[in-house]
Every structure is written in structure tokens, then in C-alpha cells.
Coordinates of C-alpha atoms in Angstrom, one line a residue:
M24 CA -98.2 -90.3 -69.1
L25 CA -95.6 -91.3 -71.8
L26 CA -96.3 -88.2 -73.8
G27 CA -95.9 -86.2 -70.5
T28 CA -92.6 -88.0 -70.0
L29 CA -91.3 -86.6 -73.3
L30 CA -92.7 -83.1 -72.7
V31 CA -91.0 -82.9 -69.4
L32 CA -87.6 -84.1 -71.0
L33 CA -88.0 -81.3 -73.7
L34 CA -88.8 -78.5 -71.3
F35 CA -86.4 -79.3 -68.6
G36 CA -83.6 -81.2 -70.2
G37 CA -81.4 -78.2 -70.5
A38 CA -80.9 -77.8 -66.8
G39 CA -77.6 -77.5 -65.3
S40 CA -74.6 -79.5 -63.7
A41 CA -73.2 -82.9 -63.3
S42 CA -74.9 -86.1 -62.5
A43 CA -73.4 -89.5 -61.3
H44 CA -70.3 -91.0 -62.6
A45 CA -67.2 -89.1 -61.6
A46 CA -65.6 -87.0 -64.5
L47 CA -62.1 -85.5 -64.1
R48 CA -62.5 -81.8 -63.6
A49 CA -59.0 -80.7 -63.4
S50 CA -55.4 -82.1 -62.8
D51 CA -52.4 -80.4 -61.3
P52 CA -50.2 -80.4 -63.3
D53 CA -52.5 -79.8 -66.2
D54 CA -52.5 -82.3 -69.0
G55 CA -49.6 -81.5 -71.4
A56 CA -48.1 -79.0 -69.2
V57 CA -44.4 -78.1 -69.4
L58 CA -42.9 -77.3 -65.9
K59 CA -39.6 -75.7 -65.0
S60 CA -39.1 -78.0 -62.1
A61 CA -40.5 -81.1 -60.6
P62 CA -43.8 -81.2 -58.8
R63 CA -43.9 -82.4 -55.3
S64 CA -47.3 -84.1 -55.8
L65 CA -50.0 -84.8 -58.2
T66 CA -53.6 -83.7 -57.6
L67 CA -56.8 -84.8 -59.4
T68 CA -60.3 -83.0 -59.0
F69 CA -63.4 -84.8 -59.8
T70 CA -67.1 -83.8 -60.3
E71 CA -68.1 -85.8 -57.4
S72 CA -66.7 -87.7 -54.4
V73 CA -64.4 -90.7 -55.4
G74 CA -62.9 -93.7 -53.6
L75 CA -59.3 -94.6 -53.8
L76 CA -57.7 -97.9 -54.4
D77 CA -54.1 -99.2 -53.5
D78 CA -53.0 -98.6 -57.2
S79 CA -55.0 -95.5 -57.8
F80 CA -51.9 -93.8 -59.4
R81 CA -49.2 -95.1 -61.8
V82 CA -46.6 -92.7 -62.9
L83 CA -44.3 -93.7 -65.7
S84 CA -41.0 -92.0 -66.6
P85 CA -39.8 -91.0 -70.1
E86 CA -38.1 -94.3 -70.2
N87 CA -41.3 -96.1 -69.5
E88 CA -40.3 -97.2 -65.9
R89 CA -42.7 -97.1 -62.9
V90 CA -42.0 -94.3 -60.5
R91 CA -42.4 -94.9 -56.9
T92 CA -44.8 -92.7 -55.4
G93 CA -46.4 -92.1 -51.9
E94 CA -49.8 -93.6 -50.8
A95 CA -52.9 -92.2 -52.6
G96 CA -55.1 -89.8 -50.5
H97 CA -57.4 -86.9 -50.6
A98 CA -56.2 -83.4 -50.8
E99 CA -57.0 -81.4 -47.7
G100 CA -59.7 -83.7 -46.7
R101 CA -61.9 -83.1 -49.9
S102 CA -63.5 -86.4 -51.1
D103 CA -63.7 -85.2 -54.6
T104 CA -59.8 -85.1 -55.0
A105 CA -57.1 -87.6 -55.3
R106 CA -53.5 -86.8 -54.4
V107 CA -50.1 -88.7 -54.4
T108 CA -46.8 -87.4 -53.5
L109 CA -43.9 -87.8 -56.0
P110 CA -40.3 -88.6 -55.0
S111 CA -37.5 -86.0 -55.5
G112 CA -34.9 -86.2 -58.4
L113 CA -37.5 -87.1 -61.2
G114 CA -35.2 -85.7 -64.0
E115 CA -36.4 -84.1 -67.1
G116 CA -38.7 -85.4 -69.8
T117 CA -42.3 -86.3 -70.4
F118 CA -44.1 -88.4 -67.5
T119 CA -47.3 -90.3 -68.0
V120 CA -49.8 -90.6 -65.0
A121 CA -52.5 -93.3 -65.3
W122 CA -55.2 -93.1 -62.6
R123 CA -58.2 -95.3 -61.5
V124 CA -60.7 -94.4 -58.8
V125 CA -64.3 -95.5 -57.8
S126 CA -66.9 -92.9 -58.3
A127 CA -69.7 -92.1 -55.6
D128 CA -72.3 -94.3 -57.4
S129 CA -69.9 -97.4 -57.1
H130 CA -68.5 -97.5 -60.7
P131 CA -64.8 -97.5 -61.3
V132 CA -63.5 -94.9 -63.7
S133 CA -60.0 -94.4 -65.1
G134 CA -57.9 -92.3 -67.4
A135 CA -54.5 -90.8 -67.9
F136 CA -52.5 -87.6 -68.8
T137 CA -49.0 -86.5 -69.4
F138 CA -46.8 -83.5 -68.2
S139 CA -43.0 -82.6 -68.9
I140 CA -40.2 -81.3 -66.7
G141 CA -37.9 -79.0 -68.6
A142 CA -38.9 -80.0 -72.0
P143 CA -41.0 -82.7 -73.7
S144 CA -39.0 -86.0 -73.9
A145 CA -37.9 -87.4 -77.3
T146 CA -40.0 -90.4 -76.8
A147 CA -42.9 -90.3 -74.5
A148 CA -43.8 -93.4 -72.3
T149 CA -46.2 -96.0 -73.4
V150 CA -49.6 -95.0 -71.9
D151 CA -50.3 -97.7 -69.4
R152 CA -53.5 -96.9 -67.5
G153 CA -53.4 -100.4 -65.7
P154 CA -56.3 -102.8 -66.2
V155 CA -59.5 -101.2 -67.2
E156 CA -61.6 -104.1 -66.7
N157 CA -61.3 -108.1 -66.7
P158 CA -63.8 -109.7 -69.0
A159 CA -64.4 -112.7 -66.8
T160 CA -64.8 -110.5 -63.6
T161 CA -67.0 -108.0 -65.5
G162 CA -69.1 -110.6 -66.9
L163 CA -69.7 -112.5 -63.6
Y164 CA -70.3 -109.2 -61.8
N165 CA -73.0 -108.1 -64.5
I166 CA -74.8 -111.5 -64.4
A167 CA -75.1 -111.1 -60.6
R168 CA -76.6 -107.7 -60.9
Y169 CA -79.1 -108.9 -63.3
L170 CA -80.1 -111.8 -61.0
A171 CA -80.3 -109.4 -58.0
Y172 CA -82.9 -107.2 -60.1
L173 CA -84.9 -110.2 -61.1
A174 CA -84.7 -111.8 -57.6
V175 CA -85.8 -108.6 -55.6
A176 CA -88.8 -108.1 -58.0
L177 CA -89.8 -111.6 -57.4
L178 CA -89.3 -111.5 -53.6
I179 CA -91.2 -108.0 -53.0
G180 CA -93.7 -108.5 -55.6
T181 CA -94.8 -111.9 -54.6
A182 CA -95.0 -110.9 -50.9
V183 CA -97.1 -107.8 -51.7
F184 CA -99.5 -109.9 -54.0
L185 CA -100.1 -112.4 -51.1
A186 CA -100.7 -109.6 -48.7
A187 CA -102.8 -107.2 -50.9
C188 CA -104.6 -109.4 -53.5
R189 CA -105.3 -112.3 -51.2
P190 CA -105.4 -115.1 -53.6
A191 CA -107.8 -118.2 -53.0
D192 CA -105.0 -120.7 -52.7
P193 CA -102.0 -118.9 -51.1
N194 CA -100.1 -122.2 -50.9
L195 CA -98.9 -122.0 -54.6
L196 CA -96.6 -118.9 -53.9
P197 CA -94.3 -119.8 -51.1
R198 CA -91.9 -121.4 -53.7
L199 CA -91.7 -118.1 -55.4
L200 CA -90.7 -116.4 -52.2
R201 CA -88.0 -118.8 -51.4
T202 CA -86.7 -118.7 -55.0
G203 CA -86.5 -114.9 -54.9
W204 CA -84.9 -114.8 -51.4
W205 CA -82.1 -117.5 -52.2
T206 CA -81.4 -115.9 -55.6
L207 CA -81.1 -112.5 -54.2
T208 CA -78.8 -113.7 -51.3
A209 CA -76.6 -115.7 -53.6
A210 CA -76.3 -112.7 -56.1
T211 CA -75.5 -110.3 -53.1
V212 CA -72.9 -112.5 -51.9
A213 CA -71.5 -112.9 -55.5
L214 CA -71.3 -109.0 -55.8
F215 CA -69.6 -108.7 -52.5
V216 CA -67.0 -111.2 -53.3
L217 CA -66.4 -109.8 -56.8
R218 CA -66.5 -106.2 -55.7
A219 CA -62.7 -105.9 -55.2
P220 CA -61.6 -107.4 -58.5
Y221 CA -64.3 -105.4 -60.3
E222 CA -63.0 -102.1 -58.9
A223 CA -59.3 -103.1 -59.6
G224 CA -59.9 -104.6 -63.0
T225 CA -58.3 -107.9 -62.1
G226 CA -59.3 -111.6 -62.5
P227 CA -61.8 -113.3 -60.2
A228 CA -59.2 -115.3 -58.4
T229 CA -57.9 -112.1 -56.8
A230 CA -61.3 -111.9 -54.9
F231 CA -60.0 -114.1 -52.3
D232 CA -56.9 -112.0 -51.4
A233 CA -57.1 -110.9 -47.8
A234 CA -56.3 -107.2 -48.6
A235 CA -58.9 -107.0 -51.3
F236 CA -61.5 -108.5 -48.8
E237 CA -60.6 -105.8 -46.2
R238 CA -60.9 -103.2 -48.8
T239 CA -64.4 -104.1 -49.8
V240 CA -65.6 -104.5 -46.2
T241 CA -64.5 -100.8 -45.6
S242 CA -65.7 -99.3 -48.9
R243 CA -69.2 -97.7 -49.2
P244 CA -70.2 -100.3 -51.9
G245 CA -69.2 -103.1 -49.5
V246 CA -71.0 -101.7 -46.6
V247 CA -74.2 -101.2 -48.7
L248 CA -74.0 -105.0 -50.0
L249 CA -73.5 -106.0 -46.1
A250 CA -76.6 -104.0 -45.2
R251 CA -78.5 -105.9 -47.9
L252 CA -77.3 -109.2 -46.5
A253 CA -78.4 -108.3 -43.0
L254 CA -81.8 -107.2 -44.3
L255 CA -82.2 -110.6 -46.2
A256 CA -81.4 -112.4 -42.8
L257 CA -84.4 -110.5 -41.3
T258 CA -86.4 -111.2 -44.2
A259 CA -85.8 -114.9 -43.8
V260 CA -87.1 -114.8 -40.2
F261 CA -90.2 -112.8 -41.4
L262 CA -90.9 -115.5 -44.2
L263 CA -90.5 -118.3 -41.9
R264 CA -93.1 -117.0 -39.5
L265 CA -95.4 -116.5 -42.5
F266 CA -94.9 -120.0 -43.8
R267 CA -95.6 -121.5 -40.3
R268 CA -98.9 -119.5 -40.2
R269 CA -97.6 -117.3 -37.3
R270 CA -98.9 -113.9 -36.7
S271 CA -96.3 -111.4 -38.4
S272 CA -96.5 -107.6 -38.6
Y273 CA -97.1 -106.2 -42.2
A274 CA -95.4 -103.1 -41.0
L275 CA -92.2 -105.2 -40.6
G276 CA -92.5 -106.4 -44.1
V277 CA -93.0 -102.9 -45.4
A278 CA -89.7 -101.8 -43.5
L279 CA -87.9 -104.7 -44.9
A280 CA -89.0 -103.8 -48.5
L281 CA -88.1 -100.4 -48.0
G282 CA -84.6 -101.1 -46.7
L283 CA -83.9 -103.5 -49.6
A284 CA -84.9 -100.9 -52.0
L285 CA -82.7 -98.4 -50.3
T286 CA -79.6 -100.6 -50.9
W287 CA -80.1 -100.1 -54.5
A288 CA -80.6 -96.3 -54.3
A289 CA -77.4 -96.0 -52.1
G290 CA -75.2 -98.1 -54.5
E291 CA -76.4 -96.6 -58.0
H292 CA -76.7 -93.2 -59.7
A293 CA -79.1 -91.8 -57.2
S294 CA -76.2 -91.6 -54.6
A295 CA -74.4 -89.0 -56.4
G296 CA -74.8 -86.0 -58.4
I297 CA -77.5 -83.2 -58.0
Q298 CA -80.6 -83.5 -55.6
V299 CA -79.4 -86.6 -53.9
P300 CA -82.2 -86.7 -51.2
V301 CA -84.9 -86.3 -53.8
A302 CA -83.2 -88.7 -56.2
M303 CA -82.7 -91.4 -53.2
A304 CA -86.4 -91.2 -52.6
A305 CA -87.3 -91.5 -56.2
S306 CA -85.0 -94.3 -56.8
V307 CA -86.5 -96.3 -53.7
L308 CA -90.1 -95.7 -55.1
H309 CA -89.0 -96.7 -58.6
V310 CA -87.4 -100.1 -57.4
L311 CA -90.6 -100.8 -55.1
A312 CA -93.0 -99.9 -57.9
M313 CA -91.0 -102.2 -60.4
A314 CA -91.0 -105.0 -58.0
V315 CA -94.6 -104.8 -56.9
W316 CA -95.8 -104.7 -60.8
L317 CA -93.4 -107.3 -62.4
G318 CA -93.0 -109.5 -59.3
G319 CA -96.7 -109.4 -58.8
L320 CA -97.2 -110.4 -62.4
T321 CA -95.2 -113.5 -61.9
A322 CA -97.2 -114.4 -59.0
L323 CA -100.5 -113.8 -60.8
V324 CA -99.1 -115.9 -63.7
V325 CA -98.5 -118.9 -61.3
T326 CA -101.9 -118.4 -59.8
L327 CA -103.7 -118.4 -63.2
Y328 CA -101.9 -121.5 -64.3
R329 CA -101.8 -123.6 -61.2
A330 CA -104.9 -122.7 -59.1
A331 CA -107.9 -124.8 -59.4
V332 CA -110.2 -121.7 -58.8
V333 CA -109.2 -118.2 -59.5
D334 CA -111.2 -115.7 -57.5
P335 CA -111.8 -112.7 -59.8
A336 CA -111.6 -110.3 -56.9
T337 CA -107.9 -111.4 -56.7
V338 CA -107.1 -110.4 -60.3
T339 CA -109.2 -107.0 -59.9
R340 CA -107.1 -106.1 -56.8
F341 CA -103.9 -106.8 -58.7
S342 CA -105.1 -104.8 -61.7
R343 CA -105.6 -101.7 -59.3
L344 CA -102.3 -102.3 -57.7
A345 CA -100.6 -102.6 -61.1
F346 CA -102.1 -99.4 -62.2
A347 CA -100.8 -97.5 -59.1
S348 CA -97.4 -99.0 -59.6
V349 CA -97.3 -97.9 -63.3
T350 CA -98.2 -94.3 -62.1
V351 CA -95.3 -94.4 -59.6
L352 CA -93.1 -95.6 -62.3
V353 CA -93.8 -92.9 -64.8
V354 CA -93.6 -90.1 -62.3
T355 CA -90.1 -91.3 -60.8
G356 CA -89.0 -92.3 -64.2
V357 CA -89.6 -88.7 -65.6
Y358 CA -87.5 -87.4 -62.8
Q359 CA -84.9 -90.0 -63.2
S360 CA -84.5 -89.4 -67.0
W361 CA -84.3 -85.5 -66.6
R362 CA -81.6 -86.0 -64.0
G363 CA -79.6 -88.5 -65.8
L364 CA -80.1 -86.7 -69.3
G365 CA -79.4 -83.0 -68.6
S366 CA -80.2 -81.9 -72.2
W367 CA -82.5 -83.0 -74.9
D368 CA -79.5 -83.6 -77.3
A369 CA -78.2 -86.3 -74.9
L370 CA -81.2 -88.5 -75.7
S371 CA -79.8 -89.4 -79.1
G372 CA -76.2 -88.2 -78.6
T373 CA -75.3 -90.4 -75.6
T374 CA -75.4 -94.2 -74.9
Y375 CA -77.2 -93.5 -71.8
G376 CA -80.0 -91.5 -73.9
R377 CA -80.2 -94.3 -76.6
L378 CA -80.5 -96.9 -73.9
L379 CA -83.3 -94.8 -72.3
V380 CA -85.1 -94.5 -75.6
A381 CA -85.0 -98.4 -76.1
K382 CA -86.3 -98.7 -72.5
L383 CA -89.1 -96.3 -73.4
I384 CA -90.0 -98.3 -76.4
V385 CA -90.1 -101.5 -74.6
V386 CA -92.2 -100.0 -71.7
V387 CA -94.8 -98.9 -74.4
V388 CA -94.9 -102.6 -75.5
L389 CA -95.2 -103.6 -71.9
L390 CA -98.1 -101.1 -71.2
T391 CA -99.9 -102.3 -74.3
A392 CA -99.8 -105.9 -72.8
A393 CA -100.9 -104.5 -69.6
G394 CA -103.9 -102.9 -71.4
F395 CA -105.0 -106.2 -73.0
S396 CA -104.6 -107.7 -69.4
R397 CA -107.0 -105.0 -68.0
L398 CA -109.5 -105.9 -70.7
W399 CA -109.4 -109.6 -69.9
T400 CA -109.5 -108.7 -66.1
V401 CA -112.8 -106.8 -66.7
R402 CA -114.2 -109.7 -68.7
L403 CA -113.3 -112.3 -65.9
A404 CA -114.5 -110.0 -63.2
T405 CA -117.9 -109.5 -65.1
A406 CA -118.1 -113.3 -65.6
G407 CA -117.4 -114.1 -62.0
A408 CA -120.2 -111.6 -60.8
R409 CA -122.5 -113.3 -63.2
T410 CA -121.9 -116.6 -61.9
V411 CA -122.5 -115.5 -58.5
V412 CA -125.8 -114.0 -59.5
L413 CA -126.9 -117.2 -61.3
E414 CA -126.1 -119.4 -58.3
K415 CA -128.2 -117.2 -56.0
E416 CA -131.1 -117.2 -58.4
R417 CA -130.9 -121.0 -58.5
E418 CA -130.8 -121.1 -54.7
R419 CA -134.0 -119.2 -54.6
V420 CA -135.9 -121.5 -57.0
P421 CA -138.3 -123.8 -55.0
E422 CA -137.8 -127.4 -55.2
P423 CA -140.9 -129.5 -56.6
V424 CA -142.6 -132.0 -54.3
G425 CA -142.0 -134.9 -56.5
G426 CA -138.3 -134.5 -57.4
G427 CA -135.3 -132.2 -58.1
P428 CA -135.1 -128.6 -58.5
A429 CA -137.2 -126.8 -61.3
L430 CA -134.8 -126.1 -64.1
P431 CA -135.4 -123.6 -66.8
D432 CA -136.0 -125.0 -70.3
G433 CA -132.8 -125.6 -72.2
P434 CA -129.1 -125.7 -71.2
P435 CA -127.9 -123.8 -68.3
D436 CA -126.5 -120.3 -69.1
E437 CA -122.9 -120.8 -67.9
P438 CA -120.6 -117.9 -68.1
P439 CA -117.7 -118.4 -70.4
V440 CA -115.0 -118.1 -67.6
A441 CA -112.5 -120.5 -69.1
P442 CA -111.8 -118.5 -72.2
D443 CA -111.4 -115.4 -70.3
R444 CA -108.9 -117.0 -67.9
R445 CA -106.9 -118.5 -70.9
G446 CA -106.8 -115.0 -72.5
L447 CA -105.6 -113.2 -69.2
R448 CA -103.0 -116.0 -68.9
R449 CA -101.3 -115.2 -72.2
S450 CA -101.6 -111.5 -71.8
V451 CA -99.9 -111.5 -68.2
L452 CA -97.3 -114.0 -69.5
A453 CA -96.4 -111.5 -72.3
E454 CA -96.2 -108.9 -69.7
V455 CA -93.6 -110.9 -67.6
A456 CA -91.6 -111.7 -70.7
V457 CA -91.3 -108.0 -71.7
G458 CA -90.8 -107.0 -68.1
V459 CA -87.8 -109.2 -67.9
V460 CA -86.4 -107.2 -71.0
V461 CA -87.2 -103.9 -69.0
L462 CA -85.2 -105.2 -66.1
V463 CA -82.2 -106.1 -68.3
I464 CA -82.1 -102.7 -69.9
T465 CA -82.5 -101.1 -66.6
T466 CA -79.6 -102.9 -65.2
V467 CA -77.5 -101.8 -68.2
L468 CA -78.6 -98.3 -67.5
T469 CA -77.5 -98.3 -63.9
G470 CA -73.9 -99.3 -65.2
T471 CA -73.9 -96.5 -68.0
V472 CA -72.4 -93.0 -67.8
P473 CA -75.5 -90.6 -67.6
G474 CA -75.8 -88.0 -70.2
R475 CA -75.1 -85.2 -67.8
A476 CA -71.9 -86.8 -66.7
E477 CA -70.7 -87.7 -70.3
A478 CA -71.4 -84.1 -71.4
E479 CA -69.2 -82.7 -68.4
A480 CA -66.5 -85.3 -69.2
A481 CA -66.5 -84.2 -72.9
K482 CA -66.0 -80.7 -71.7
S483 CA -62.8 -81.7 -69.7
P484 CA -60.0 -82.9 -71.9
A485 CA -58.4 -84.6 -69.0
A486 CA -61.5 -86.7 -68.5
I487 CA -61.1 -88.4 -71.9
G488 CA -58.8 -91.1 -70.4
L489 CA -55.7 -90.6 -72.9
P490 CA -53.4 -87.7 -73.5
V491 CA -55.3 -85.4 -75.8
A492 CA -52.4 -83.8 -77.3
S493 CA -51.6 -84.5 -81.0
V494 CA -47.8 -85.7 -81.3
N495 CA -46.5 -85.8 -84.9
Y496 CA -43.0 -86.7 -86.2
V497 CA -41.7 -85.0 -89.4
P498 CA -38.5 -86.7 -90.7
F499 CA -36.0 -84.6 -92.8
E500 CA -32.7 -85.1 -94.5
I501 CA -30.2 -82.3 -95.5
G502 CA -26.6 -82.7 -96.5
G503 CA -26.4 -86.4 -95.7
A504 CA -27.5 -85.9 -92.2
R505 CA -31.1 -87.3 -91.2
G506 CA -33.2 -86.3 -88.4
Q507 CA -36.9 -85.6 -87.3
V508 CA -39.0 -83.2 -85.6
Q509 CA -41.4 -84.1 -82.9
I510 CA -44.2 -81.7 -82.7
T511 CA -46.9 -81.8 -80.0
L512 CA -50.1 -79.7 -80.5
D513 CA -52.1 -79.4 -77.3
P514 CA -55.1 -80.1 -77.4
G515 CA -54.8 -80.6 -81.2
R516 CA -58.5 -79.2 -81.7
V517 CA -60.1 -76.2 -83.0
G518 CA -59.1 -73.0 -81.2
R519 CA -56.1 -72.0 -79.2
N520 CA -53.3 -74.5 -79.3
S521 CA -49.8 -74.6 -77.6
V522 CA -47.0 -76.0 -79.8
Q523 CA -43.8 -77.8 -78.6
A524 CA -41.2 -78.9 -81.2
V525 CA -38.1 -81.1 -80.5
V526 CA -35.4 -81.6 -83.1
L527 CA -33.9 -85.2 -82.9
D528 CA -30.9 -86.6 -84.6
A529 CA -30.7 -89.9 -86.3
Q530 CA -30.1 -91.8 -82.9
G531 CA -33.1 -90.2 -81.3
G532 CA -31.1 -87.7 -79.2
F533 CA -31.7 -84.0 -78.9
A534 CA -30.2 -81.8 -81.6
I535 CA -29.6 -78.0 -81.5
V536 CA -30.5 -76.0 -84.5
P537 CA -30.3 -72.3 -85.2
E538 CA -33.8 -71.8 -86.4
L539 CA -37.1 -73.7 -86.7
R540 CA -40.4 -72.5 -88.3
L541 CA -43.8 -74.1 -88.4
A542 CA -46.7 -72.9 -90.5
F543 CA -50.2 -74.3 -90.9
S544 CA -52.4 -74.1 -94.0
L545 CA -56.0 -75.5 -94.9
P546 CA -56.2 -75.6 -98.8
A547 CA -59.9 -76.8 -98.7
Q548 CA -61.0 -73.5 -97.1
D549 CA -58.1 -71.3 -98.6
I550 CA -56.7 -70.6 -95.2
G551 CA -53.1 -69.8 -94.3
P552 CA -50.3 -70.1 -94.1
L553 CA -50.5 -69.4 -90.3
D554 CA -47.2 -68.9 -88.6
A555 CA -47.0 -70.6 -85.3
K556 CA -44.2 -68.2 -84.1
V557 CA -42.2 -70.9 -82.3
T558 CA -39.2 -69.5 -80.3
D559 CA -36.3 -71.2 -78.7
K560 CA -37.3 -72.2 -75.1
G561 CA -33.9 -73.7 -74.4
G562 CA -33.8 -77.4 -75.6
Y563 CA -37.1 -77.2 -77.5
W564 CA -39.1 -74.9 -79.6
G565 CA -42.6 -73.7 -78.4
S566 CA -45.5 -71.3 -78.7
D567 CA -48.9 -70.8 -76.9
D568 CA -50.5 -68.5 -79.6
L569 CA -51.2 -70.9 -82.4
D570 CA -55.1 -70.4 -83.3
L571 CA -56.6 -72.9 -85.7
P572 CA -60.2 -71.7 -86.4
I573 CA -61.7 -74.6 -88.4
A574 CA -61.6 -78.4 -88.1
G575 CA -60.3 -80.4 -91.0
T576 CA -57.0 -81.8 -92.4
W577 CA -54.2 -79.1 -92.2
E578 CA -51.0 -79.0 -93.8
M579 CA -48.1 -78.3 -91.4
R580 CA -44.9 -77.1 -93.0
V581 CA -41.8 -77.6 -91.0
T582 CA -38.6 -75.7 -92.0
V583 CA -35.4 -76.6 -90.3
R584 CA -32.2 -74.5 -90.6
V585 CA -29.1 -76.2 -89.7
S586 CA -26.5 -73.7 -90.7
E587 CA -26.4 -70.2 -92.1
V588 CA -26.9 -71.6 -95.7
D589 CA -28.6 -75.1 -95.2
Q590 CA -32.1 -75.5 -94.6
V591 CA -34.9 -78.0 -95.5
S592 CA -38.8 -77.8 -95.5
E593 CA -41.1 -80.6 -95.1
T594 CA -44.9 -81.0 -95.1
K595 CA -47.2 -83.4 -93.2
A596 CA -50.9 -83.6 -93.0
V597 CA -52.4 -83.0 -89.5
T598 CA -56.0 -83.6 -88.6
I599 CA -57.6 -81.0 -86.3
G600 CA -60.8 -82.1 -84.7

């Protein structure tokens, strides 16, 4: 099955479009655009639906002052866009736009870009994207997510173990059910309370702000968490009836388990991207199979260590159940891996792919431990069956008239049940330990940008999160006068680039010169000089026809003529990616 996983990734890894985590597809104005007049609004278009925050847009003037904007909303009712209106009278210069939204899979994403009105400003504003994340809030939120995964596995897995495996002493397991329920409830409450500061990137104390609470209640992640709490309330009633030995419908228990698993699918990667209905179904089955296997293992460990008598049939039933769970995990895992990666290169070239490889390695270790557990299970079942046969044979031996039963010569042939049980204990305990590691990696994976989305984000310069233009300053001195030339290369990478150059005097103000020339050379490859062919655009010099064919460290030669006879040339190294 594991080899089949890799084969499917290899054959189908090259398929199509974006998956979860929103990536910025386009912005209006474009990043680095120079406009003749001020725009009336800013519009961002993403690869999937996004949720908006109270502070989704921050627009900074050339003087690094906050520009008052309208309320953020969606453009023309499209949920994959974000728009904000701008005030009149913005003036000229370079403006910085910092944005922050919540992607459809509940993870906040942010970025920034610049645009200029009239001409690029002498000094661009400091990029201020707002808080990206607060370490305390993020740490607490992630801890709650880890605990929620562990708790749902313990709750569902123990319940299924009780119902399907029918242990001889079921009184040992209610404590596990209570622990799973309380832990999951507490973790869900913590996730709900921390949701607003997690999205906004603020400290935990802001969670108790009334506006933040209202935003969480009306957001999709908040609704999902409230639904989980409602299902947990019904689960508590269901468990109380079981504890009091009242008749309770197993169909209700199955429905509650499906509902709890659905809250994970609705709040993670499966809820966005391609093939959402199939992905949601696969995610629900994946969570349930994980819970049945790993939660059931925990229940089996408790039974093996604390029960006075372990019925071999119980272990055999769980062995079959675990095998079915592993089969479901592999099938759904293959699909989720293909959907999240998108290409074979993403397996090694993205964080998501590398985490997936790590999870695969740990799962191999887990399956190895499970193989040993199956061997011990077979031995235990065989020994149990042998014990039953011996007891029946003894019952059939006639009792002599003068005393006790006739015994065979020599010591009784007792099966070695105790060693088998100790071996099974150790192997199952190892499975549980490795299973916890799998859950931790899985939790990290759900918060990591999938390979598909990361690849699409890389294709969109605006999605990098910072202005992608390369800005360089070249100082010069001629005839006792000093100044510098601010040169912007957009995007500053191999291929077609636009060039904007502004001449500044010693005080940083704009300076008018009769001529400016730019040329680029790559000595390592004996290329150049390539003339940028900049022309006077009325306040700055620019060109859209600079083609830099090879990555490397280029020499940019700047020639400034200040009069009919006075000119100076300076050279600066520029890295082209």
C-alpha cells in the first residue's frame, strides 16, 4: 500500500490547479504600477474565497502615514476578492498597501505591495503589514489544536473499541471516554476564544474584546467550532446513558462521530481548493480511521495492563478493525497527498512535501510496530484457543471412585499466555507512542501551505508578501554637487523588467537633469552592456523594455549629465534572481 502511495503521487502529481490556503492572484493596481491619477479603490483577487477582518487593509502614504480608507468588502459579491475605497486627494508618490485576510481553510494570510501616483516617491514608506502573528497566541492556539486531535482520537477510538471489540471488563474504559470528552471540550473552547486574536495576529488578551467575540461568532471557523461544542453536548448525553447502563442507539453514536469528524473537514484544507465534496468525504473518513486505530490502541493498552483477564477474541476483533482502519487511512491519504502536493517536485521542494515525507516515514515505523502486534495477537489467540481445548478435555476425564480426577503423568501442559500478553503490551504501547508523533505531524500539516498553493503563490509576485521590485540607490558627485539616483527594477528577476529612475539632490528632493542613461552588463557571461533606453517621463525616467536574460550579479552603470559639458558615471552591482 505504501509503494502504491508513492506510485500514485508519481503518476498523478502533475495535475492542475490551486488547493487550500489563499494565494493572491492579482491586485488592482498592480504591484509596482505607476498611475497617472489616484485610483478610487483597491481590489485584491485570490485563488479561493477569503474572509475579511476589521483591519484587512492598511494603506501608507509616501510619508509613512496611515491613509483613512473605507470599510473592507468583497468586490461585486465575489467571495474570492477584497476591496477597499480610497479617499480623494491622495497626492503623488509611492503608496504601500498591507493586507491580511482569512483563507477558506481558516488560516490567516497576509502580504503587501506598492503602487505610485504620478511618479515613484523619493523615499518609499516602510512596509508595515501589521502584526503577522503573536507568538503567545499562536503557541496557545497550536497547543489547543494538538490536544483536540489527541482527544477526538481517544473519544471516538475508545467508544468504537467498547462497541466493536467487547472487552471482558468494560469498566476499565469509561475514564478514557471522560478524559477524551473533557479534553476535546476544553480544547474547542480555547480554539473559539483564541480565534479572533489568532486571525488578527494580536495578543491573547484581545480575545475578550466584545467586537472580537462577535466577529468569531459570525465567521465560518467560529460557526464550525460552535457546531463541535453542540455535538459534544449531545455526546455527553449519549455517554451518560451508556455509563448508567441504559439502552442507547449505536446509530446515534455513529452519527455523532461523523459529525465531530466533519467539523475537522469543514475547518481545514479539505474545505477549499479542488474537488471539495470528495475532499471533505475523504477527510471525514481519514479522521475517523485515525481515531478508531489510535484511540482503540490506547483502549487496548489499558485493557492489556489493567484487566485481570484478557479475552483473546477481543484482541483479535481489534486486530481486524485496525487493519480496516489502516486500509482507509492509506486510500484517503493517497488522495489527500495528491491533492495537497500537486506535483512530484513539491514532495522535496516545499515545506508541506517535506512534512509529508516525514509523516510517511513515521507511518512506516508505526506499521512495523503494528505488524509485531498482529504476530503477538495471533499467538495470544492461538494460546487462548489451546487453553479452551485443554479445559474441555479435562472436563471429559472421568473422576475415579476413590478420589480426585485422573491427571496425566507429569506437570500440566499450560499454554504460555503471560509472555504473549507481555509482548503484545510492549508492541501496542510502541504503536501508541509512534501514533502520537503521527498526530503531531498531521496537526502541523493542517497548518502548512499545501504544495499546490505554494506553487501558485510563487507564480504570483504579489503573493510573496513584500514588494518584489528591486530598489537601488546610486550616489554621485560632480562639480562639488552631490546627489543620488533611485532606480527601481520591477520585478528585479530574469526576463522583462520595467525601470523607473528618480534623480535626487543632496537634501533628498527631486532634481531635474537633461539626460540619464542606464546600462547593464554581466561580466561573468560576457553579456552587455544592455541599454535600458530610459526616457524622461516628466519627473522621472523610465522604460518597460529592459530584458535581463540570465540570473546573476549584474553591473548597473548609471550616467548622469547635469549640463552641456558635465556628466558623471557610477557603477553598482545588482543581483537578478
